[in-house]
Tab-separated table of C-alpha atoms in Angstrom:
chain	number	residue	atom	x	y	z
J	1	MET	CA	-0.101	11.606	41.040
J	2	SER	CA	-1.590	14.962	40.194
J	3	ARG	CA	-2.585	16.036	36.773
J	4	PRO	CA	-2.144	19.757	36.134
J	5	GLN	CA	-5.355	20.021	34.138
J	6	ALA	CA	-7.522	18.244	36.687
J	7	VAL	CA	-8.673	21.663	37.901
J	8	THR	CA	-11.122	22.119	34.992
J	9	ARG	CA	-14.486	20.408	34.783
J	10	ARG	CA	-13.249	18.387	31.791
J	11	SER	CA	-13.765	14.720	32.432
J	12	ALA	CA	-10.894	12.370	31.914
J	13	LYS	CA	-12.398	10.934	28.729
J	14	SER	CA	-13.965	13.828	26.844
J	15	GLU	CA	-14.799	13.252	23.246
J	16	TYR	CA	-12.607	16.016	21.927
J	17	ILE	CA	-8.993	16.883	22.466
J	18	GLU	CA	-8.632	20.594	22.481
J	19	THR	CA	-5.365	22.177	21.321
J	20	ASP	CA	-3.828	25.490	22.254
J	21	THR	CA	-5.197	27.167	19.169
J	22	GLY	CA	-8.703	26.040	19.921
J	23	ASN	CA	-8.907	23.108	17.518
J	24	LYS	CA	-11.093	20.289	18.710
J	25	ILE	CA	-10.119	16.866	17.511
J	26	SER	CA	-12.195	13.849	18.376
J	27	ARG	CA	-10.432	10.971	20.062
J	28	ARG	CA	-12.112	8.717	17.573
J	29	ALA	CA	-10.862	10.581	14.583
J	30	ARG	CA	-8.454	8.557	12.479
J	31	ILE	CA	-5.505	10.641	11.610
J	32	GLU	CA	-2.443	9.444	9.742
J	33	GLY	CA	0.611	11.620	9.491
J	34	LYS	CA	-0.572	14.239	11.970
J	35	GLN	CA	2.664	16.168	11.660
J	36	ASN	CA	1.772	17.008	8.070
J	37	ILE	CA	-1.636	18.360	8.880
J	38	MET	CA	-2.144	22.013	9.785
J	39	LEU	CA	-5.279	23.164	11.485
J	40	ALA	CA	-5.349	26.952	11.588
J	41	GLY	CA	-7.431	27.334	14.725
J	42	LYS	CA	-10.892	26.743	16.159
J	43	SER	CA	-11.538	23.912	13.694
J	44	VAL	CA	-13.272	20.689	14.534
J	45	VAL	CA	-12.565	17.170	13.433
J	46	MET	CA	-15.347	14.873	14.500
J	47	ALA	CA	-15.319	11.132	15.285
J	48	GLY	CA	-14.602	8.688	12.568
J	49	ALA	CA	-13.048	11.246	10.244
J	50	ILE	CA	-10.078	9.918	8.319
J	51	LEU	CA	-7.318	12.406	7.561
J	52	ARG	CA	-4.463	11.093	5.422
J	53	GLY	CA	-1.569	13.367	6.239
J	54	ASP	CA	0.798	10.599	5.357
J	55	LEU	CA	0.143	11.039	1.680
J	56	HIS	CA	2.403	13.905	0.751
J	57	ARG	CA	4.843	14.886	-1.912
J	58	LYS	CA	8.264	13.491	-1.354
J	59	ILE	CA	11.023	16.017	-1.583
J	60	ASP	CA	14.076	14.639	-3.363
J	61	ARG	CA	16.587	17.360	-2.487
J	62	PRO	CA	17.814	16.658	1.011
J	63	ALA	CA	17.739	19.833	3.147
J	64	GLU	CA	19.217	22.408	0.842
J	65	GLY	CA	18.284	24.972	3.439
J	66	GLU	CA	15.348	26.141	1.449
J	67	LYS	CA	12.854	23.636	2.675
J	68	GLY	CA	14.105	21.364	5.349
J	69	GLY	CA	10.894	21.660	7.344
J	70	PRO	CA	7.851	19.379	7.390
J	71	ILE	CA	5.770	19.133	4.285
J	72	THR	CA	2.154	20.069	4.838
J	73	ALA	CA	-0.181	17.615	3.210
J	74	ILE	CA	-3.431	19.073	4.459
J	75	ASN	CA	-4.049	22.716	5.336
J	76	ILE	CA	-7.301	23.500	7.083
J	77	GLY	CA	-8.334	27.045	7.840
J	78	ARG	CA	-10.038	28.608	10.841
J	79	ALA	CA	-13.391	27.573	12.172
J	80	SER	CA	-13.858	24.760	9.747
J	81	VAL	CA	-15.849	21.722	10.658
J	82	ILE	CA	-15.150	18.241	9.431
J	83	SER	CA	-18.136	16.050	10.375
J	84	THR	CA	-18.224	12.425	11.285
J	85	ASP	CA	-16.879	9.676	9.006
J	86	CYS	CA	-15.424	12.022	6.383
J	87	THR	CA	-12.329	11.127	4.465
J	88	ILE	CA	-9.853	13.861	3.645
J	89	ARG	CA	-7.234	12.590	1.280
J	90	PRO	CA	-4.745	14.669	-0.767
J	91	PRO	CA	-5.201	14.150	-4.503
J	92	MET	CA	-2.600	12.354	-6.508
J	93	ARG	CA	-1.632	12.310	-10.131
J	94	MET	CA	1.219	11.642	-12.480
J	95	SER	CA	3.700	14.457	-12.599
J	96	ARG	CA	6.970	14.127	-14.485
J	97	GLY	CA	6.800	10.414	-14.675
J	98	LEU	CA	6.089	9.912	-10.987
J	99	MET	CA	2.892	9.660	-9.035
J	100	THR	CA	2.852	12.475	-6.534
J	101	PHE	CA	0.394	13.739	-3.995
J	102	TYR	CA	-0.453	17.404	-3.983
J	103	PRO	CA	-1.079	19.417	-0.850
J	104	MET	CA	-4.682	20.137	-0.168
J	105	ARG	CA	-5.947	23.437	1.085
J	106	ILE	CA	-9.238	23.937	2.886
J	107	GLY	CA	-10.270	27.479	3.687
J	108	ASP	CA	-11.944	29.126	6.689
J	109	ASN	CA	-15.482	28.562	7.813
J	110	VAL	CA	-15.871	25.472	5.666
J	111	PHE	CA	-18.483	22.963	6.781
J	112	ILE	CA	-17.963	19.423	5.494
J	113	GLY	CA	-20.975	17.200	5.988
J	114	SER	CA	-20.743	13.669	7.388
J	115	GLY	CA	-19.559	10.801	5.293
J	116	THR	CA	-18.101	13.045	2.621
J	117	HIS	CA	-15.013	12.039	0.743
J	118	VAL	CA	-12.804	15.025	-0.039
J	119	SER	CA	-9.935	14.682	-2.470
J	120	ALA	CA	-10.210	18.223	-3.759
J	121	LEU	CA	-7.148	20.267	-4.525
J	122	SER	CA	-8.541	23.315	-2.788
J	123	ILE	CA	-11.729	24.424	-1.091
J	124	SER	CA	-12.076	28.139	-0.580
J	125	SER	CA	-13.748	29.806	2.414
J	126	HIS	CA	-17.358	29.903	3.460
J	127	VAL	CA	-18.267	26.736	1.603
J	128	HIS	CA	-20.940	24.420	2.868
J	129	ILE	CA	-20.666	20.784	1.747
J	130	GLY	CA	-23.556	18.465	2.367
J	131	ALA	CA	-23.463	14.906	3.668
J	132	ASN	CA	-22.256	11.899	1.664
J	133	CYS	CA	-20.723	13.878	-1.097
J	134	VAL	CA	-17.759	12.845	-3.127
J	135	LEU	CA	-15.279	15.509	-4.208
J	136	SER	CA	-12.976	13.677	-6.556
J	137	ALA	CA	-9.315	14.390	-7.129
J	138	PHE	CA	-8.173	17.854	-8.144
J	139	CYS	CA	-11.525	19.533	-8.099
J	140	ILE	CA	-11.444	23.145	-7.023
J	141	ILE	CA	-14.236	24.711	-5.048
J	142	LYS	CA	-14.279	28.476	-4.977
J	143	GLU	CA	-15.689	30.773	-2.259
J	144	SER	CA	-19.156	30.735	-0.857
J	145	CYS	CA	-20.416	27.673	-2.628
J	146	LYS	CA	-22.977	25.256	-1.485
J	147	ILE	CA	-22.690	21.615	-2.347
J	148	LEU	CA	-25.917	19.663	-1.901
J	149	PRO	CA	-25.892	16.297	-0.155
J	150	ASP	CA	-25.090	13.195	-2.197
J	151	THR	CA	-23.292	15.122	-4.877
J	152	VAL	CA	-20.479	13.582	-6.807
J	153	VAL	CA	-18.111	16.198	-8.111
J	154	PRO	CA	-16.033	14.709	-10.961
J	155	PRO	CA	-12.264	15.039	-11.057
J	156	HIS	CA	-10.758	18.392	-12.097
J	157	MET	CA	-14.052	20.232	-11.961
J	158	VAL	CA	-13.787	23.881	-11.007
J	159	ILE	CA	-16.812	25.210	-9.214
J	160	PRO	CA	-17.156	28.981	-9.580
J	161	PRO	CA	-17.701	31.156	-6.566
J	162	GLY	CA	-21.230	31.470	-5.267
J	163	SER	CA	-22.729	28.435	-6.949
J	164	VAL	CA	-25.064	25.760	-5.692
J	165	VAL	CA	-23.938	22.416	-7.037
J	166	GLY	CA	-25.709	19.114	-7.006
J	167	GLY	CA	-26.189	15.791	-8.705
J	168	ARG	CA	-24.137	13.002	-10.098
J	169	PRO	CA	-22.078	14.180	-11.865
J	170	ALA	CA	-22.247	17.575	-10.205
J	171	ARG	CA	-23.794	20.405	-12.090
J	172	VAL	CA	-24.282	24.004	-11.098
J	173	VAL	CA	-27.941	24.201	-10.255
J	174	GLY	CA	-28.171	27.672	-8.877
J	175	GLU	CA	-26.513	30.512	-7.151
J	176	VAL	CA	-26.350	31.314	-3.499
J	177	GLY	CA	-28.204	34.424	-2.636
J	178	GLU	CA	-26.639	37.654	-1.559
J	179	GLY	CA	-27.368	36.919	2.069
J	180	TRP	CA	-25.271	33.768	2.089
J	181	GLY	CA	-23.488	33.484	5.337
J	182	GLN	CA	-24.953	36.685	6.813
J	183	GLY	CA	-26.406	36.531	10.282
J	184	GLY	CA	-25.420	33.878	12.704
J	185	GLY	CA	-22.055	33.658	14.364
J	186	GLY	CA	-23.365	35.481	17.396
J	187	GLU	CA	-23.795	33.770	20.725
J	188	GLY	CA	-26.805	31.563	21.054
J	189	GLU	CA	-27.901	31.944	17.435
J	190	GLU	CA	-28.390	29.097	15.064
J	191	TYR	CA	-25.501	28.841	12.720
J	192	VAL	CA	-26.030	29.850	9.139
J	193	GLU	CA	-24.692	27.912	6.243
J	194	GLY	CA	-21.620	29.517	4.884
J	195	GLY	CA	-21.476	31.871	7.800
J	196	ASP	CA	-19.133	32.236	10.678
J	197	LEU	CA	-18.789	28.830	12.178
J	198	ARG	CA	-17.028	29.869	15.331
J	199	ALA	CA	-20.218	29.680	17.377
J	200	LEU	CA	-20.830	26.198	16.104
J	201	VAL	CA	-17.314	25.177	16.981
J	202	ARG	CA	-17.766	26.607	20.448
J	203	SER	CA	-20.927	24.633	20.997
J	204	ILE	CA	-19.361	21.303	20.021
J	205	LYS	CA	-18.268	19.440	23.102
U	1	MET	CA	7.756	-16.242	14.679
U	2	ALA	CA	4.583	-17.057	16.495
U	3	SER	CA	1.551	-17.371	14.285
U	4	ARG	CA	-0.657	-15.499	16.697
U	5	PRO	CA	1.121	-12.362	17.936
U	6	ALA	CA	0.941	-11.277	21.550
U	7	PRO	CA	-1.359	-8.308	22.174
U	8	ALA	CA	0.172	-5.209	20.651
U	9	PRO	CA	1.741	-3.060	23.367
U	10	LYS	CA	0.275	0.236	22.223
U	11	ARG	CA	-3.258	-0.409	21.138
U	12	PRO	CA	-4.671	-3.733	22.266
U	13	SER	CA	-8.193	-2.754	21.185
U	14	GLN	CA	-7.090	-2.478	17.592
U	15	LEU	CA	-6.228	-6.100	17.246
U	16	PRO	CA	-8.942	-8.087	15.482
U	17	ALA	CA	-10.654	-10.848	17.358
U	18	SER	CA	-9.158	-13.482	15.168
U	19	LYS	CA	-6.220	-13.145	12.839
U	20	PRO	CA	-6.874	-15.172	9.714
U	21	PRO	CA	-4.210	-17.266	8.035
U	22	CYS	CA	-2.606	-14.735	5.694
U	23	ASN	CA	-0.565	-15.608	2.694
U	24	THR	CA	1.018	-12.355	1.757
U	25	HIS	CA	3.570	-11.796	-0.887
U	26	PRO	CA	6.731	-10.196	0.561
U	27	SER	CA	6.440	-7.200	-1.693
U	28	ALA	CA	2.909	-6.334	-0.621
U	29	ILE	CA	2.417	-3.245	1.516
U	30	ILE	CA	-0.004	-3.519	4.352
U	31	ALA	CA	-0.479	-0.549	6.590
U	32	ASP	CA	-0.339	-0.926	10.311
U	33	LYS	CA	-3.900	0.209	10.874
U	34	ALA	CA	-5.440	-2.033	8.211
U	35	GLN	CA	-7.965	-4.430	9.663
U	36	ILE	CA	-7.884	-8.010	8.559
U	37	THR	CA	-10.368	-10.235	10.306
U	38	GLY	CA	-12.029	-13.573	9.828
U	39	ALA	CA	-11.171	-17.202	9.933
U	40	HIS	CA	-10.783	-17.988	6.232
U	41	ALA	CA	-7.595	-17.572	4.273
U	42	VAL	CA	-6.481	-14.190	3.050
U	43	GLU	CA	-4.133	-14.035	0.128
U	44	ILE	CA	-2.421	-10.817	-0.805
U	45	GLY	CA	-0.548	-10.724	-4.071
U	46	GLU	CA	2.648	-9.114	-5.211
U	47	ASN	CA	2.904	-5.335	-4.808
U	48	ALA	CA	-0.626	-5.072	-3.477
U	49	VAL	CA	-1.263	-2.138	-1.159
U	50	ILE	CA	-3.658	-2.152	1.747
U	51	HIS	CA	-4.139	1.307	3.207
U	52	PRO	CA	-4.789	2.082	6.875
U	53	TRP	CA	-8.329	1.360	8.019
U	54	ALA	CA	-9.063	-0.778	5.019
U	55	ARG	CA	-11.079	-3.777	6.138
U	56	ILE	CA	-10.624	-7.238	4.829
U	57	ARG	CA	-13.174	-9.574	6.190
U	58	ALA	CA	-12.479	-13.186	5.519
U	59	GLU	CA	-15.401	-14.258	7.637
U	60	GLY	CA	-17.688	-15.683	4.973
U	61	GLY	CA	-15.047	-17.075	2.736
U	62	LYS	CA	-11.544	-16.484	1.629
U	63	VAL	CA	-10.345	-13.196	0.179
U	64	SER	CA	-7.709	-12.962	-2.438
U	65	ILE	CA	-6.214	-9.750	-3.691
U	66	GLY	CA	-4.254	-9.724	-6.909
U	67	LYS	CA	-0.995	-8.112	-7.955
U	68	ASN	CA	-0.628	-4.317	-7.914
U	69	SER	CA	-4.079	-3.898	-6.520
U	70	MET	CA	-4.941	-1.225	-3.967
U	71	VAL	CA	-7.505	-1.254	-1.251
U	72	TYR	CA	-7.975	2.242	0.083
U	73	GLU	CA	-8.890	3.440	3.530
U	74	GLY	CA	-12.333	2.672	4.802
U	75	ALA	CA	-13.007	0.134	2.029
U	76	THR	CA	-14.496	-3.167	3.033
U	77	VAL	CA	-13.623	-6.260	1.068
U	78	GLY	CA	-15.127	-9.583	1.878
U	79	THR	CA	-18.393	-11.057	3.025
U	80	VAL	CA	-19.719	-11.993	6.372
U	81	ASP	CA	-21.524	-15.022	5.100
U	82	GLY	CA	-21.505	-14.944	1.367
U	83	GLY	CA	-18.524	-16.785	0.043
U	84	ASP	CA	-15.148	-16.074	-1.416
U	85	VAL	CA	-14.052	-12.739	-2.807
U	86	LEU	CA	-11.520	-12.708	-5.547
U	87	ILE	CA	-9.961	-9.364	-6.504
U	88	GLY	CA	-7.959	-9.419	-9.677
U	89	ASP	CA	-4.702	-7.703	-10.595
U	90	TYR	CA	-4.366	-3.941	-11.038
U	91	VAL	CA	-7.655	-3.382	-9.290
U	92	ASN	CA	-8.404	-0.219	-7.322
U	93	ILE	CA	-10.937	-0.381	-4.539
U	94	GLU	CA	-11.345	3.169	-3.449
U	95	THR	CA	-12.251	4.764	-0.163
U	96	GLY	CA	-15.351	3.484	1.539
U	97	ALA	CA	-16.283	1.054	-1.156
U	98	VAL	CA	-17.962	-2.145	-0.043
U	99	VAL	CA	-17.041	-5.116	-2.193
U	100	GLU	CA	-18.755	-8.399	-1.603
U	101	ALA	CA	-18.520	-9.572	-5.168
U	102	LYS	CA	-17.577	-13.063	-6.045
U	103	SER	CA	-14.896	-11.698	-8.248
U	104	VAL	CA	-13.588	-8.450	-9.620
U	105	GLY	CA	-11.738	-8.688	-12.874
U	106	ASP	CA	-8.285	-7.370	-13.637
U	107	GLY	CA	-7.887	-3.641	-14.156
U	108	SER	CA	-11.235	-2.725	-12.635
U	109	THR	CA	-11.887	0.298	-10.471
U	110	VAL	CA	-14.508	0.452	-7.811
U	111	GLU	CA	-14.700	4.119	-6.910
U	112	VAL	CA	-15.445	5.947	-3.679
U	113	ASN	CA	-18.346	4.641	-1.556
U	114	ALA	CA	-19.611	2.290	-4.275
U	115	VAL	CA	-21.351	-0.891	-3.174
U	116	ILE	CA	-20.948	-4.205	-4.926
U	117	GLY	CA	-23.392	-6.809	-3.748
U	118	LYS	CA	-22.771	-10.385	-2.831
U	119	GLY	CA	-21.937	-12.798	-5.584
U	120	ALA	CA	-21.652	-10.145	-8.264
U	121	VAL	CA	-19.093	-10.696	-10.959
U	122	LEU	CA	-17.250	-7.753	-12.467
U	123	GLY	CA	-15.452	-8.253	-15.687
U	124	LYS	CA	-12.019	-6.896	-16.600
U	125	TRP	CA	-11.365	-3.168	-16.853
U	126	CYS	CA	-14.778	-2.263	-15.394
U	127	ARG	CA	-15.394	0.958	-13.606
U	128	VAL	CA	-17.992	1.623	-11.017
U	129	ALA	CA	-18.494	5.334	-10.410
U	130	PRO	CA	-18.692	6.832	-6.892
U	131	LEU	CA	-21.780	5.984	-4.833
U	132	GLU	CA	-23.036	3.530	-7.415
U	133	ARG	CA	-24.491	0.174	-6.574
U	134	VAL	CA	-24.077	-3.142	-8.278
U	135	GLU	CA	-26.771	-5.481	-7.086
U	136	ALA	CA	-26.089	-8.919	-5.629
U	137	GLY	CA	-25.532	-11.574	-8.191
U	138	GLU	CA	-25.236	-9.161	-11.028
U	139	GLU	CA	-22.688	-9.793	-13.708
U	140	LEU	CA	-20.885	-7.027	-15.459
U	141	GLU	CA	-19.216	-7.676	-18.763
U	142	ASP	CA	-15.655	-6.599	-19.415
U	143	PHE	CA	-15.221	-2.893	-19.986
U	144	THR	CA	-18.534	-1.918	-18.437
U	145	VAL	CA	-18.838	1.482	-16.774
U	146	VAL	CA	-21.520	1.939	-14.146
U	147	TYR	CA	-22.302	5.598	-13.734
U	148	GLY	CA	-24.936	8.259	-13.309
U	149	ASP	CA	-27.766	6.674	-11.453
U	150	GLY	CA	-27.403	3.036	-12.372
U	151	GLN	CA	-26.752	3.529	-16.038
U	152	ARG	CA	-24.324	1.268	-17.813
U	153	ARG	CA	-22.224	1.812	-20.835
U	154	VAL	CA	-19.227	0.176	-22.458
U	155	ASP	CA	-15.808	1.783	-22.210
U	156	LYS	CA	-14.898	1.596	-25.875
U	157	THR	CA	-11.583	3.357	-25.517
U	158	THR	CA	-10.124	0.822	-23.192
U	159	LYS	CA	-11.772	-2.020	-25.082
U	160	GLU	CA	-10.435	-1.167	-28.470
U	161	HIS	CA	-7.022	0.151	-27.702
U	162	ALA	CA	-4.607	-2.221	-26.106
U	163	GLU	CA	-2.171	0.662	-25.461
U	164	VAL	CA	-4.646	2.270	-23.111
U	165	ARG	CA	-4.779	-0.886	-21.079
U	166	GLU	CA	-0.992	-1.051	-20.971
U	167	LEU	CA	-0.753	2.557	-19.921
U	168	LYS	CA	-3.276	2.010	-17.156
U	169	LYS	CA	-1.209	-0.889	-15.904
U	170	VAL	CA	1.953	1.246	-15.910
U	171	GLY	CA	0.079	4.004	-14.093
U	172	GLN	CA	-1.045	1.628	-11.450
U	173	GLU	CA	2.454	0.346	-10.959
U	174	LYS	CA	3.659	3.885	-10.420
U	175	VAL	CA	0.979	4.497	-7.821
U	176	VAL	CA	2.067	1.412	-5.969
U	177	GLN	CA	5.663	2.676	-6.154
U	178	ALA	CA	4.636	6.020	-4.680
U	179	MET	CA	2.726	4.296	-1.887
U	180	ARG	CA	5.695	2.153	-1.112
U	181	THR	CA	7.786	5.189	-0.267
U	182	LEU	CA	5.073	6.717	1.852
U	183	THR	CA	3.548	3.927	3.872
U	184	PRO	CA	5.558	2.174	6.509
U	185	ASN	CA	5.023	-1.499	5.927
U	186	ALA	CA	3.538	-3.378	8.819
U	187	MET	CA	3.404	-6.642	7.000
U	188	ALA	CA	5.162	-8.445	9.749
U	189	LYS	CA	2.070	-7.983	11.854
U	190	TRP	CA	-0.075	-9.880	9.392
U	191	ALA	CA	2.258	-12.368	7.863
U	192	GLY	CA	2.292	-15.987	8.868
């Protein structure tokens, strides 16, 4: 019995499954509802991460032709990294008398530290989230932010672009400098917070 | 129906070492990937929802979950050696929380990654903010909010207005309803 991919050096039980678009998903990641999760490309989901794609908005109108396709519960951009033991869960709230889940959007080059719980409505690009944070339901994180480790962002908080946020409850404690995300992204260089994470993604095996 | 199921065809490693005697209400929703282990009894009330990867450990004592309560993914309920855990009605145990309390009163919420020590007693309508800790043996009065860095305060709104409590109950029922449509029920795996 020959396996067509046996030609490469990849061992039979590598940690990550690599998709056509370059996404690397750990075999030990816990993903529910994977058909509702979109990974744009070159993103990494590490071991122990829990992605709840099964919590999505239910569409009542059956296939009117406008939207018969799958509903995306979680949208993750390019070169984003979801570290170990994170939980990504779409936020839910009461809407017109019914509890519904809202689709969650995570931008490009977002680094989510380990053990973080993310229930944010949207996280824009180039954001660096530390370890063990809690981003409660419906918070919105704008571009180029840095969230310190152990932060608890309360529900519905909007974090303006370029802020450094920390504490419980989270407060804006500073601003990222102008050089945020510059440098790094080249081969062999250390990756820079908020910068191009593609090199980091490439180095993860 | 055999009380101990044959090894699951797809994922034999997911089956717990010992399946405890479960007494689950027929309307409860238990996800397929929930983990219920231990030797003591597990009782799951009406309309309760156990999300995937929630862990119920009936190893130290029995675990009982009340009506309309939700145990979210990654949460751990139950002690290894500490005694029974009684979760009341309308209780929310959020993601990653560790609950080893002796009892959690009705309407309480234990938020993300909070830790409730062994033998603690939470009153009704309490709220433990994310990442907070309630030490072992501690007792929280009804309507207590644990927040900030260990600070406590009393939730006067819920305490003084019965309508707020009613609305919270209605809200919880709607959440359960939404979960019912979204989670395929694997209760047959755990019943019996």
